[in-house]
């Protein structure tokens, strides 16, 4: 970069860059700046080259850190960028690509340097670096006449919300979004959650505050539009025949420079997965949105970006608000819903879906009113089905989304009316035709079984069972395989219960007279019995509310009736077992009356007729099973480390980082 540099190896010897970081101040009127920000750069094509680029920038940035207090060249570069951006909107309207190109190059250089500055110094020290000017004889190197750091932040926000997204502006908009992410990346270098700071103050209370709703809306629309990176040909400026400053815009910027700096730090797993991602602006906009939404509230003010996300409305909504809400705006819900359905492969899109479902009542009502909920639910189920390949946070988000959806009875009824055919990703069994509701049950049960054998996470168990419990009263026409899996899960729990009980008994016998501590079998038994109780309540809820709609569940219950014998007299299950005994006894008697050697079809016929004949008053009524997701149940600041793990995996931080990064460098696999 700088003066038509074309190779990574050229950076350390590039005369323009050496002048920038050197000991001499450079006037903002010097033609040097025009030459510096008119460059081409060949993009690295491998993670090794990417690391080389970062390694080449770091020593240059460190020299600038040392010399900048005397030269003020960082501030001069920032002011050159600010000067170019004043005309950006007009330049875009006039298709004047020179200003856009040079502004982009200046911002790209600022961002490369910032990544090192942020690693090397505190926010207070960074603000000082921005405040240094060229020293006049006898004067100090600082000035209080302006806050250049806040000016840059404000300018970046203005750039994002004011400059339209076109092929010629794609790169600079991407740079603006990513530079804001880099500013916030101080969090990557701290184990504790940052709750204040200079950048935080500027974004939450400074000049940027008035742009809150516009920024959130623009970032959402960037996500909605899913614009691909324009091909290099749309970026390139042809050199003039007579020479001049119109060097070709870096093909690296067009085709992959951000794969170095923003789509996976060199050598990271994220780099392999995302290096060829064609939607860098959409992805970075979503990351910035999540970072802003998860900033902590101030001591006496709420997070304005979270306020904006929680209260925006549909463009089709013409009703007046009972009271004015701060930072509200309108956006096309149909477009947002479509983008959410299409993008659930990524953690950040799933986290956005969770945020909107949980915190924006307008969006939640809209989603639940859709008649094509399968477009949203199916990607969520696919995430859970491939639980082995997902990180735990992504699985949690998917489960919480299902839990929130199942709080709505209309949703629980409607999913059994949606019939799906040939689910390609469900490979355990060929499902030629199944309802969305039955598929949801299958996937949740599979997740429970995976958790029992692998992770043994009580929180995951709780969410899975809560979702099944919420749905149970509206189970309709369960697929025979779904009914079988419900009873199979109970069989697995029963087997585990007996095993722990046997271990506890043997341990007591073998340790008579031994005063050493025993394994806590009582606690293990208590946990298993809680889960067994919940499963019995789920089965009971279905039988009490929709027995006549679920002959396949009755069939599976009768086929495995011996499983329930041991729990009939157990004090923890006696009450709930009364109804199951009644159902098993009633249908067993009718099958005996129908004769022996009955075919499957004949058994089902007897069950269907019996379901109509069983008096409802013979089943004891229990309180309705209803569970609500409560965010307070999450660990403190659960989402902030999660968001920053996504930022870290996107490569916004440097390739190597101090120990504080360990909090956020989660496996994204």
PDB file of C-alpha atoms in Angstrom, residues 165 170 173-175 177-178 181 218-229 258-259 262-264 270-271 273-292 339 342-352 643 646-652:
ATOM      1  CA  UNK A 165     -24.685   0.981  -1.465  1.00  0.00           C
ATOM      2  CA  UNK A 170     -19.198  -1.331  -1.671  1.00  0.00           C
ATOM      3  CA  UNK A 173     -18.812   0.965   3.127  1.00  0.00           C
ATOM      4  CA  UNK A 174     -17.269  -2.349   4.059  1.00  0.00           C
ATOM      5  CA  UNK A 175     -14.186  -0.530   5.362  1.00  0.00           C
ATOM      6  CA  UNK A 177     -18.279  -0.961   9.084  1.00  0.00           C
ATOM      7  CA  UNK A 178     -15.161  -2.993   9.776  1.00  0.00           C
ATOM      8  CA  UNK A 181     -15.671  -3.131  14.669  1.00  0.00           C
ATOM      9  CA  UNK A 218     -28.806   0.642   7.606  1.00  0.00           C
ATOM     10  CA  UNK A 219     -26.984  -2.316   9.138  1.00  0.00           C
ATOM     11  CA  UNK A 220     -30.211  -4.342   9.044  1.00  0.00           C
ATOM     12  CA  UNK A 221     -30.747  -3.448   5.396  1.00  0.00           C
ATOM     13  CA  UNK A 222     -27.154  -4.421   4.597  1.00  0.00           C
ATOM     14  CA  UNK A 223     -27.967  -7.806   6.113  1.00  0.00           C
ATOM     15  CA  UNK A 224     -31.276  -8.013   4.259  1.00  0.00           C
ATOM     16  CA  UNK A 225     -29.830  -7.115   0.867  1.00  0.00           C
ATOM     17  CA  UNK A 226     -27.115  -9.789   1.019  1.00  0.00           C
ATOM     18  CA  UNK A 227     -25.179  -7.946  -1.679  1.00  0.00           C
ATOM     19  CA  UNK A 228     -22.294  -9.933  -3.068  1.00  0.00           C
ATOM     20  CA  UNK A 229     -18.898  -8.369  -3.429  1.00  0.00           C
ATOM     21  CA  UNK A 258     -10.876  -8.547   3.428  1.00  0.00           C
ATOM     22  CA  UNK A 259     -10.226 -12.272   3.533  1.00  0.00           C
ATOM     23  CA  UNK A 262     -11.833  -9.511   8.204  1.00  0.00           C
ATOM     24  CA  UNK A 263     -12.888 -12.963   7.138  1.00  0.00           C
ATOM     25  CA  UNK A 264     -10.713 -15.099   9.341  1.00  0.00           C
ATOM     26  CA  UNK A 270     -12.755 -19.335  10.179  1.00  0.00           C
ATOM     27  CA  UNK A 271     -10.388 -18.251   7.438  1.00  0.00           C
ATOM     28  CA  UNK A 273     -14.510 -21.539   5.972  1.00  0.00           C
ATOM     29  CA  UNK A 274     -15.087 -17.912   5.079  1.00  0.00           C
ATOM     30  CA  UNK A 275     -12.234 -16.866   2.837  1.00  0.00           C
ATOM     31  CA  UNK A 276     -14.442 -17.253  -0.215  1.00  0.00           C
ATOM     32  CA  UNK A 277     -17.569 -15.812   1.393  1.00  0.00           C
ATOM     33  CA  UNK A 278     -19.128 -13.532  -1.223  1.00  0.00           C
ATOM     34  CA  UNK A 279     -21.116 -11.441   1.299  1.00  0.00           C
ATOM     35  CA  UNK A 280     -18.511  -9.596   3.399  1.00  0.00           C
ATOM     36  CA  UNK A 281     -20.511  -6.360   3.860  1.00  0.00           C
ATOM     37  CA  UNK A 282     -23.636  -8.218   4.948  1.00  0.00           C
ATOM     38  CA  UNK A 283     -21.688 -10.341   7.413  1.00  0.00           C
ATOM     39  CA  UNK A 284     -19.700  -7.474   8.902  1.00  0.00           C
ATOM     40  CA  UNK A 285     -22.809  -5.289   9.195  1.00  0.00           C
ATOM     41  CA  UNK A 286     -24.525  -8.028  11.162  1.00  0.00           C
ATOM     42  CA  UNK A 287     -21.509  -8.426  13.455  1.00  0.00           C
ATOM     43  CA  UNK A 288     -21.409  -4.684  14.133  1.00  0.00           C
ATOM     44  CA  UNK A 289     -25.147  -4.681  14.812  1.00  0.00           C
ATOM     45  CA  UNK A 290     -24.768  -7.491  17.370  1.00  0.00           C
ATOM     46  CA  UNK A 291     -21.815  -5.756  19.023  1.00  0.00           C
ATOM     47  CA  UNK A 292     -23.801  -2.514  19.358  1.00  0.00           C
ATOM     48  CA  UNK A 339     -33.162 -12.927   5.000  1.00  0.00           C
ATOM     49  CA  UNK A 342     -32.019 -17.833   4.271  1.00  0.00           C
ATOM     50  CA  UNK A 343     -29.053 -17.142   6.553  1.00  0.00           C
ATOM     51  CA  UNK A 344     -29.472 -19.447   9.567  1.00  0.00           C
ATOM     52  CA  UNK A 345     -26.295 -21.331   8.667  1.00  0.00           C
ATOM     53  CA  UNK A 346     -24.299 -18.666  10.510  1.00  0.00           C
ATOM     54  CA  UNK A 347     -24.149 -18.142  14.275  1.00  0.00           C
ATOM     55  CA  UNK A 348     -24.661 -14.413  13.909  1.00  0.00           C
ATOM     56  CA  UNK A 349     -27.887 -14.759  11.900  1.00  0.00           C
ATOM     57  CA  UNK A 350     -29.252 -17.184  14.500  1.00  0.00           C
ATOM     58  CA  UNK A 351     -28.304 -14.756  17.264  1.00  0.00           C
ATOM     59  CA  UNK A 352     -30.087 -11.932  15.433  1.00  0.00           C
ATOM     60  CA  UNK A 643     -20.719 -12.094  20.148  1.00  0.00           C
ATOM     61  CA  UNK A 646     -17.884 -14.413  16.432  1.00  0.00           C
ATOM     62  CA  UNK A 647     -15.979 -11.154  15.926  1.00  0.00           C
ATOM     63  CA  UNK A 648     -12.706 -12.842  16.798  1.00  0.00           C
ATOM     64  CA  UNK A 649     -13.384 -15.682  14.372  1.00  0.00           C
ATOM     65  CA  UNK A 650     -14.152 -13.133  11.681  1.00  0.00           C
ATOM     66  CA  UNK A 651     -10.551 -11.913  11.929  1.00  0.00           C
ATOM     67  CA  UNK A 652     -11.150  -8.354  13.128  1.00  0.00           C
TER      68      UNK A 652
END
